[in-house]
Tab-separated table of C-alpha atoms in Angstrom:
chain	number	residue	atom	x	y	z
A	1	UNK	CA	7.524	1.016	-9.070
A	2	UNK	CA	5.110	-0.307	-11.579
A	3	UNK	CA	4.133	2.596	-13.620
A	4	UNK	CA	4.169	6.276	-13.635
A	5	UNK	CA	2.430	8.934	-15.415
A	6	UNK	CA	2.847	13.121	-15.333
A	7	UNK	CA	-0.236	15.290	-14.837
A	8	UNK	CA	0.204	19.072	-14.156
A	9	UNK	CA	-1.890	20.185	-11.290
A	10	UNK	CA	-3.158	17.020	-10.075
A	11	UNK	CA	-6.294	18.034	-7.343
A	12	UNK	CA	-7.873	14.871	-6.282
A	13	UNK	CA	-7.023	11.183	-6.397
A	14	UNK	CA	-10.029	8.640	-5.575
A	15	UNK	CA	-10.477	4.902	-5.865
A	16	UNK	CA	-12.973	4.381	-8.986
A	17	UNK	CA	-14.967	1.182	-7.981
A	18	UNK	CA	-13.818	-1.802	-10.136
A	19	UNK	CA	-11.648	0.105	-12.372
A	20	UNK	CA	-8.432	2.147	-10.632
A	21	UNK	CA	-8.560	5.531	-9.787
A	22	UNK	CA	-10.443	8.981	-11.175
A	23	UNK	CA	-8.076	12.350	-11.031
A	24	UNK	CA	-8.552	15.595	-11.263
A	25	UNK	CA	-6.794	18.655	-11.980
A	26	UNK	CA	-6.274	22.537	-10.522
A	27	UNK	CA	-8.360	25.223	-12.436
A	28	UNK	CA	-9.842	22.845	-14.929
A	29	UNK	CA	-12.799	20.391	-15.188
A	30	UNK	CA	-11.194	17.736	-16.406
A	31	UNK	CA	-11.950	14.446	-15.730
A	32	UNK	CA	-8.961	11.429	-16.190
A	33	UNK	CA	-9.668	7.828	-15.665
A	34	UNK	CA	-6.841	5.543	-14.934
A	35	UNK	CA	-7.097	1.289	-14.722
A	36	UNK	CA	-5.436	-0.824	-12.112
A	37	UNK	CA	-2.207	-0.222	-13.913
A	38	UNK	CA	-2.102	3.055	-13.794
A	39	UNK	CA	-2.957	3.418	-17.529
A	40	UNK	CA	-4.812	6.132	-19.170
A	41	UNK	CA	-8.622	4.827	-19.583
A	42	UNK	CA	-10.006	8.374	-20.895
A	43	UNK	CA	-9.700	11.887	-20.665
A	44	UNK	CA	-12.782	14.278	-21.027
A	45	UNK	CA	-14.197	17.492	-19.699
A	46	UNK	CA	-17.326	17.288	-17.278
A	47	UNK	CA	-20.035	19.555	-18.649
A	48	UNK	CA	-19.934	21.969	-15.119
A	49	UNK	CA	-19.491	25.340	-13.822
A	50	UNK	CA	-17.151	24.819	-11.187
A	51	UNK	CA	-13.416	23.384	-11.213
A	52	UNK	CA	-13.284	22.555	-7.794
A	53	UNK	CA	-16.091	19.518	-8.009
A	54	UNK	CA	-16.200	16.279	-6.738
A	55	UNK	CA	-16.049	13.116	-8.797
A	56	UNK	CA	-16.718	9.691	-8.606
A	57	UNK	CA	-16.473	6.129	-10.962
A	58	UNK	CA	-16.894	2.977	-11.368
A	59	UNK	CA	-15.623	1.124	-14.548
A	60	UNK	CA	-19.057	2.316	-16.702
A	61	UNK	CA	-20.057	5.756	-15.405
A	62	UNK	CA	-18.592	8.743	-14.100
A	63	UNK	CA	-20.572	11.376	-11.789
A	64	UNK	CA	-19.422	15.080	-11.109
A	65	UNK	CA	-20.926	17.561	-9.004
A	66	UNK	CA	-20.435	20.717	-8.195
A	67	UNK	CA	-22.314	23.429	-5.853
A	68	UNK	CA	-24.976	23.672	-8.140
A	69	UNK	CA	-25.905	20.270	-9.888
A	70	UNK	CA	-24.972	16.500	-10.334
A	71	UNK	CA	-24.081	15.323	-13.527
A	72	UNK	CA	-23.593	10.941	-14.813
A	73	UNK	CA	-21.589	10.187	-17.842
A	74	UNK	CA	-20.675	7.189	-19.781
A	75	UNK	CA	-16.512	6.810	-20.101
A	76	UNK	CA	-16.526	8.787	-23.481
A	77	UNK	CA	-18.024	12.128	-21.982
A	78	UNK	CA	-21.595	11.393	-23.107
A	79	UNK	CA	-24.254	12.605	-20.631
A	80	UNK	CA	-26.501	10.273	-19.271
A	81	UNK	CA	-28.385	12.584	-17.355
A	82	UNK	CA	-27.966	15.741	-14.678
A	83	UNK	CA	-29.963	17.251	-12.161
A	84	UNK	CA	-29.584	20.510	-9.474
A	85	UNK	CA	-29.300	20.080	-5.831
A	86	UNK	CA	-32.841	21.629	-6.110
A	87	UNK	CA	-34.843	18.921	-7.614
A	88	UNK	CA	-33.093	16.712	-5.270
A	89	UNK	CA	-34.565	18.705	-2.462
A	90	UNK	CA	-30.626	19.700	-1.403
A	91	UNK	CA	-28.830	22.889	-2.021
A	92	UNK	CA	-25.022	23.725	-1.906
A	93	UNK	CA	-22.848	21.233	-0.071
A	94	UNK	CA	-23.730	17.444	-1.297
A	95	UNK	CA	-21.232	14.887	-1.420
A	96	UNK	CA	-21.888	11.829	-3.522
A	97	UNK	CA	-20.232	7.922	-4.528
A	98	UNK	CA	-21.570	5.406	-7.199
A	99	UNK	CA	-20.352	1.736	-5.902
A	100	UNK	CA	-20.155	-1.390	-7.523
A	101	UNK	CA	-24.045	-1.503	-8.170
A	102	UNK	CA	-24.082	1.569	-9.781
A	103	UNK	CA	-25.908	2.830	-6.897
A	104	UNK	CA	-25.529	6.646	-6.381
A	105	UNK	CA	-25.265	7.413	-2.714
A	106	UNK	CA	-26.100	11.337	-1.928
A	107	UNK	CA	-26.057	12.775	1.344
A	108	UNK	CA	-27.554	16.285	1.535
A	109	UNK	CA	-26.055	18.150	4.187
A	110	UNK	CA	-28.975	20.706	4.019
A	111	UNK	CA	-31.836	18.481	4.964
A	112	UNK	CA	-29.308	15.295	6.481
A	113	UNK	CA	-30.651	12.772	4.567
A	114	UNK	CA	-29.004	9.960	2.802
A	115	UNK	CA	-30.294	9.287	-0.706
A	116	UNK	CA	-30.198	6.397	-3.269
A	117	UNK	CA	-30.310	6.999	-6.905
A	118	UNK	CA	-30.032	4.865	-9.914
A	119	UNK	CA	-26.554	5.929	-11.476
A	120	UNK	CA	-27.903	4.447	-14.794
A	121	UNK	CA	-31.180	5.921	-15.087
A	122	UNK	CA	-31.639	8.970	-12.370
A	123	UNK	CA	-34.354	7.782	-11.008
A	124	UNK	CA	-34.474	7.916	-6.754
A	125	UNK	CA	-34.667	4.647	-5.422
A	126	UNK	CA	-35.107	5.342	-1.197
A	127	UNK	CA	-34.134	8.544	1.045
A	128	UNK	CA	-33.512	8.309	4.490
A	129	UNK	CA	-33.037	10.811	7.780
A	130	UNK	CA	-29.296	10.753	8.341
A	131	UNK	CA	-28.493	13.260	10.879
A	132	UNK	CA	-24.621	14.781	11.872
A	133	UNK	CA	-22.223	16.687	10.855
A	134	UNK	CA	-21.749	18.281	7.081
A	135	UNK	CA	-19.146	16.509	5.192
A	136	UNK	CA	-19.074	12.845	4.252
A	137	UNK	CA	-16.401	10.429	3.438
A	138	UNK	CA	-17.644	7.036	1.132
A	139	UNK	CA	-15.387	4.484	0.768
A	140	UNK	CA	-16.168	0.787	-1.086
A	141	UNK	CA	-15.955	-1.995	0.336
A	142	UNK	CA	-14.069	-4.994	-1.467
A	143	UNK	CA	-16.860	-7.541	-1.259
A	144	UNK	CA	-19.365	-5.193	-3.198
A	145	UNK	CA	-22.150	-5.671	-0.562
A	146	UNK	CA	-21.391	-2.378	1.616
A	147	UNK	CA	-20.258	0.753	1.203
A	148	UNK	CA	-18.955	2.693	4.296
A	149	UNK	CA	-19.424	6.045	4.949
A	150	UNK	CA	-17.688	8.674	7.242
A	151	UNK	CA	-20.011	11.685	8.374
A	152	UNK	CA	-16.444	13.387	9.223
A	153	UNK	CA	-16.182	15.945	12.181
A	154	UNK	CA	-13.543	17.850	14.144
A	155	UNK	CA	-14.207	16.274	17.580
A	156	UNK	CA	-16.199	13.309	16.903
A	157	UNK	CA	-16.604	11.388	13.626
A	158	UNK	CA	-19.322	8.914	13.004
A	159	UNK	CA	-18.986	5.494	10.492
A	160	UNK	CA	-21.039	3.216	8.694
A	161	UNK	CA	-21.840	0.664	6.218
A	162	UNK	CA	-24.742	1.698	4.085
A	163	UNK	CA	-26.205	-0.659	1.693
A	164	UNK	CA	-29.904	-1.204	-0.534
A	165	UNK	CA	-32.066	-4.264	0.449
A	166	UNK	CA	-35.000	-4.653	-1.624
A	167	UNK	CA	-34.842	-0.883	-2.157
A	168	UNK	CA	-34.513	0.143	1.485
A	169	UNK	CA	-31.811	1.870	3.031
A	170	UNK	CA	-29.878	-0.327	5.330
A	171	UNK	CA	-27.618	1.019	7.657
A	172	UNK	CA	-24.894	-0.087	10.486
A	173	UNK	CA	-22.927	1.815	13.097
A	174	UNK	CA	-19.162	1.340	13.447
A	175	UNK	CA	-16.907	1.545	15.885
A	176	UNK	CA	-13.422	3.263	15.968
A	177	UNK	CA	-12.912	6.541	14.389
A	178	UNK	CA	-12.674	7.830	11.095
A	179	UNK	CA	-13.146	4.609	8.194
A	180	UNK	CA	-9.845	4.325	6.210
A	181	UNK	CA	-10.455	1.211	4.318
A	182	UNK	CA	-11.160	-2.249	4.479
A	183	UNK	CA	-8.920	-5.443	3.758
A	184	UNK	CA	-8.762	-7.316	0.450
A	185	UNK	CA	-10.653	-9.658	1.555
A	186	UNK	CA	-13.854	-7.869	3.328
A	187	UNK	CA	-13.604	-9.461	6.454
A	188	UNK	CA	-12.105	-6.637	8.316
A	189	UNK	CA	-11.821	-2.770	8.451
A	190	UNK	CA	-9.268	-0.181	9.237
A	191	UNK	CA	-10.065	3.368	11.551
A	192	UNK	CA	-8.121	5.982	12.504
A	193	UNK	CA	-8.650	8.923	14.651
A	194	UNK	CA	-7.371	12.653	14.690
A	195	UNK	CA	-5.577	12.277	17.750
A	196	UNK	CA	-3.631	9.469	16.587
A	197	UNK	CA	-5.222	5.710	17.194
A	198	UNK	CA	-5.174	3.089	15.015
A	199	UNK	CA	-7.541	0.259	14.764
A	200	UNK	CA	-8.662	-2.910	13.062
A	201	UNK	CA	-11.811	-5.044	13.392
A	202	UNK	CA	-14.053	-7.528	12.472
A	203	UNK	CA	-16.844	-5.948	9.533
A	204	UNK	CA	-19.513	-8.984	11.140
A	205	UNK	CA	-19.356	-8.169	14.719
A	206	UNK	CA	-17.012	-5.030	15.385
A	207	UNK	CA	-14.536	-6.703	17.705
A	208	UNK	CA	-10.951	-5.364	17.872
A	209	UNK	CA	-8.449	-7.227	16.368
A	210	UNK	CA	-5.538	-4.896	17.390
A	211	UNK	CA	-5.720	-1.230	18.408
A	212	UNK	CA	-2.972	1.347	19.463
A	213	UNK	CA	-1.989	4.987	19.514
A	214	UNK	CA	1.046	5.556	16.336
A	215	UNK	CA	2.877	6.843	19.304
A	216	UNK	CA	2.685	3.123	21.272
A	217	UNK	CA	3.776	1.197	17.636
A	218	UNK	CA	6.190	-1.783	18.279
A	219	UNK	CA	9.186	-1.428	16.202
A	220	UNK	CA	8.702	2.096	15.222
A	221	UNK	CA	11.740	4.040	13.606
A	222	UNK	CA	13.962	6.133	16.007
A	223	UNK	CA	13.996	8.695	13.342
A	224	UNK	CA	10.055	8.499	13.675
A	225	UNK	CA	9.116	8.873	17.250
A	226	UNK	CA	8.313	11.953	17.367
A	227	UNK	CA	5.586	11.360	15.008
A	228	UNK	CA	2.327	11.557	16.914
A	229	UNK	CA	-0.579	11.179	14.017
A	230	UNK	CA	-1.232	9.365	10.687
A	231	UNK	CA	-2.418	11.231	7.435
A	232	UNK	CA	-3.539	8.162	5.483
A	233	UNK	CA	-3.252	4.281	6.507
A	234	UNK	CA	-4.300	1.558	4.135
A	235	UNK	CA	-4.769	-2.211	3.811
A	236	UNK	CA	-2.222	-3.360	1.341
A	237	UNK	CA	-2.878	-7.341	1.809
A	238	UNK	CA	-4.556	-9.661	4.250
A	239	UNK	CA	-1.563	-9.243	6.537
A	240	UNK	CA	-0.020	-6.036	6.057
A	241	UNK	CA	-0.956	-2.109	6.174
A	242	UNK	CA	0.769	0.645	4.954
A	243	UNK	CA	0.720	4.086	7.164
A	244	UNK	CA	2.006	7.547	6.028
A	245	UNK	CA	2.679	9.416	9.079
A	246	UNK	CA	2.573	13.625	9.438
A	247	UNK	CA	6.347	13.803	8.956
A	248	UNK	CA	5.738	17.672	8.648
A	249	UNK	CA	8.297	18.339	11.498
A	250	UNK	CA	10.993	15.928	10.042
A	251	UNK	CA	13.650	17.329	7.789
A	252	UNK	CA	13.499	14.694	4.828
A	253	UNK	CA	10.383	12.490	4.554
A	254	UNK	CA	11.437	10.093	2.051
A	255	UNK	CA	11.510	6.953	3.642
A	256	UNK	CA	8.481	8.210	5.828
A	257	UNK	CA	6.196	5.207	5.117
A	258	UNK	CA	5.854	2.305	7.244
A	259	UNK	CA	4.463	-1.105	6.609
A	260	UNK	CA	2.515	-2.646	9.808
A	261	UNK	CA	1.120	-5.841	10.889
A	262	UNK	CA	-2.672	-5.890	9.998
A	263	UNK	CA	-2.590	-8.369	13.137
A	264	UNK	CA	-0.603	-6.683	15.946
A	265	UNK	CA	0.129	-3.247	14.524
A	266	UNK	CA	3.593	-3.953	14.804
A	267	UNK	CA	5.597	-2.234	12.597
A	268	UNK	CA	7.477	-4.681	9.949
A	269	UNK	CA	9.453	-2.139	8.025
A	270	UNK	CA	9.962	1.328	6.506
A	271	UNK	CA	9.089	2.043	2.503
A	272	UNK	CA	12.239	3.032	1.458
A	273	UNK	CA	11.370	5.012	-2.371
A	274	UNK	CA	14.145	4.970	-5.024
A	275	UNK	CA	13.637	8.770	-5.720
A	276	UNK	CA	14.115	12.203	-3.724
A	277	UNK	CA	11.314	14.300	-4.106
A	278	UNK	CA	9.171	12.585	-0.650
A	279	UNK	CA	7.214	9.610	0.198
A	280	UNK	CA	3.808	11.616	-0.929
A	281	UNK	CA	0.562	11.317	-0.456
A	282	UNK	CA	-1.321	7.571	-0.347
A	283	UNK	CA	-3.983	6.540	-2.275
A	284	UNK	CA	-4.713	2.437	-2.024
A	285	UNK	CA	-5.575	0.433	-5.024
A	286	UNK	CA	-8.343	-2.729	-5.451
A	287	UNK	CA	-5.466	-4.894	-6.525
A	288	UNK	CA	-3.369	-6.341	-3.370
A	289	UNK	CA	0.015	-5.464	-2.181
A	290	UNK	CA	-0.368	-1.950	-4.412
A	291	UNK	CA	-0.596	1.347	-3.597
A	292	UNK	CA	-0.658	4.796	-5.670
A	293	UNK	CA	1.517	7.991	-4.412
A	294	UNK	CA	1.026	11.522	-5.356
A	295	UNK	CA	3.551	14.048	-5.828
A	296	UNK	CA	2.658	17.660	-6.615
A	297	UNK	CA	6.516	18.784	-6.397
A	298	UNK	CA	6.941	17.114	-9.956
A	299	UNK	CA	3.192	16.527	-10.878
A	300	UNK	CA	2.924	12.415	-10.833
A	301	UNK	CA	1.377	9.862	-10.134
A	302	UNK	CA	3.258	6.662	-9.174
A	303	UNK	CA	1.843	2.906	-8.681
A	304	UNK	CA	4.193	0.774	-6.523
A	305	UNK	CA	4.014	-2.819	-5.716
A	306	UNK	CA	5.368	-5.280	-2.930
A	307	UNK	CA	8.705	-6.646	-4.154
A	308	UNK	CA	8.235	-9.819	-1.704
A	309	UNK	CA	5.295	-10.905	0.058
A	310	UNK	CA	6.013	-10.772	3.888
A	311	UNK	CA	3.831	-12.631	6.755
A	312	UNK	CA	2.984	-11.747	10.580
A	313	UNK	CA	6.262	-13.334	11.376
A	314	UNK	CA	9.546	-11.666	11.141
A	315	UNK	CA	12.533	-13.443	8.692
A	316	UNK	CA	15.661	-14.283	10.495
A	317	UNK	CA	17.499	-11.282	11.208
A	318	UNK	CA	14.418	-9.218	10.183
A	319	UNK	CA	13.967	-7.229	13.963
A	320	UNK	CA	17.674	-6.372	13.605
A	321	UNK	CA	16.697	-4.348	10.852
A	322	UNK	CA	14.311	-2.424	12.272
C-alpha cells in the first residue's frame, strides 16, 4: 500500500485526466481532488443545487453538473463559467468529461447528440447526431489523442473513440462490449460484457488479442469458480490486468482480486490485501502497476502498487502456486 486517506461518505471515485482522481461525497457537494499519490490537491464546494452530480477533472479545471446546469472551475473553487441544460439545447439527464485538451465532451440524452465545448472558455466548438441509449460512460485514453465513450445499455452496449479534428467531431466504432480502459501504453483496449466476457484488442485495427468468458480463465482460483461476472477490470501495465470479480455469493472477499495476463487472459495470481475489511471497489490510476480501492465499511481510499514486476511467463514454481 502506498498511501491512504479517510473520507466519510465517499460517493464517486473517477480518474481526473493528468492529475489522479476527483471524489465525491454522500449528501454534500463537495468536490476533493487527489494527485497520483493519493495526496490531497484541494477541497472546495461546487456552486450547485444537487448533491448527487457528476464531476469531472483534469489537472487545471474541474466541471460539475447536475440536473439542471453545468458548471467549470479553476482548482481553487473559482468559477470560470456555467450554463443550464437549456441553453445547451438539453434538459435533465447529460453526462459530461473534459480530457487532456480541455475539451468538454457532452452528450445530451434528450436530443442524442454529442457536443464539444471549450472547457476554458464555454464556447461550443462542433455538435453531432449521436443516437442510442441514455447513459454514457467516457473514459481517457493514455495517449491523449482519443477519448472513448460507452453509450451503456442493459442488452446491448455500444463503444467508441471520439476525438476533435480541425473542429469536427471524429468518431470510431469498437468492438467488444462495454470499454473498461486502455493499456499504459495506448496501443490496446480492454471490454467487458454483462454476461461475463473479457476482451483485449488492438486500438488501430480492432483485432482480438485474447478473449474469454471469466468462467473459461486459465488458472482461476478453486475458491473462485463459481464466479461467473466481473465488476471492474483494469490495465495495470503493458502485461498485466487486474479483475475484481462479483464475489457477492462468497463468504469473505478479501483476497477476491486477480491479476491476469493482458496477453492470454491467464490468470497469474490472486491480490492478497494485508487488511480485513474486503478487496473493494477498483478504480485504475495513470501511473503503471497502481491501482486505487474504495472501502465504504471504514470510509477510505487506498493506493496500492506492484511489489515486483511480473511478465507473461510464469517464475519457477509460480503455477504451483496457483
Amino acid at each position: 500500500m502506498i498511501n491512504q486517506v479517510r473520507l466519510p461518505g465517499i460517493r464517486h471515485v473517477m480518474q481526473a485526466t493528468g492529475l489522479g482522481w476527483v471524489v465525491t461525497e454522500q449528501g454534500r457537494l463537495t468536490v476533493n481532488l487527489f494527485d497520483h499519490e493519493l495526496g490531497r490537491v484541494a477541497r472546495f464546494a461546487a456552486p450547485l443545487d444537487d448533491p448527487r452530480m457528476q464531476v469531472s477533472a483534469t489537472r487545471r479545471l474541474v466541471a460539475a453538473g447536475d440536473a439542471h446546469q453545468i458548471v467549470v472551475l479553476d482548482h481553487d473553487g473559482v468559477v470560470r463559467w456555467r450554463s443550464s441544460w437549456d441553453r445547451l439545447d438539453g434538459s435533465a439527464g447529460a453526462d459530461f468529461h473534459i480530457d487532456g485538451d480541455h475539451v468538454l465532451w457532452i452528450r445530451l440524452r434528450e436530443t442524442e447528440e454529442l457536443v464539444a465545448v471549450n472547457g476554458v472558455s464555454g464556447a461550443e466548438i462542433r455538435r453531432t447526431p449521436l443516437p442510442g441509449p441514455g447513459p454514457a460512460w467516457f473514459i481517457s485514453a493514455t495517449d491523449g489523442v482519443w477519448t472513448g465513450l460507452t453509450l451503456l445499455d442493459p442488452c446491448q452496449s455500444r463503444a467508441m473513440l471520439i476525438r476533435l479534428d480541425a473542429e469536427r467531431i471524429v468518431s470510431r466504432p469498437l468492438a467488444g462490449g462495454d470499454l473498461a480502459g486502455f493499456s499504459p501504453a495506448g496501443g490496446r483496449y480492454l471490454t467487458q460484457t454483462l454476461d461475463g466476457f473479457l476482451s483485449v484488442r488492438d486500438v488501430a485495427s480492432d483485432a482480438v488479442i485474447t478473449a474469454r468468458h471469466f468462467e473459461d480463465l486459465p488458472g482461476t482460483p478453486p475458491s473462485l469458480a463459481d464466479c461467473r461476472h466481473v465488476d471492474r477490470a483494469v490495465f495495470l501495465s503493458e502485461e498485466l490486468i487486474l479483475a475484481a470479480p462479483n464475489t457477492g455469493s462468497l463468504p469473505n472477499d478479501a483476497e477476491g482480486h486477480l491479476l491476469l495476463s493482458a496477453l492470454s487472459l491467464r490468470c497469474r495470481s490472486q491480490v492478497r490485501y494485508p487488511h480485513h475489511d474486503g478487496s473493494g471497489a477498483v478504480h485504475p490510476s495513470y501511473q503503471p502497476g497502481r491501482w486505487l480501492t474504495r472501502h465504504h465499511e471504514d470510509d477510505r481510499l487506498r493506493l496500492w502498487q506492484l511489489g515486483a514486476r511480473l511478465d507473461d511467463e510464469p517464475m519457477p514454481g509460480q503455477l504451483a502456486l496457483l
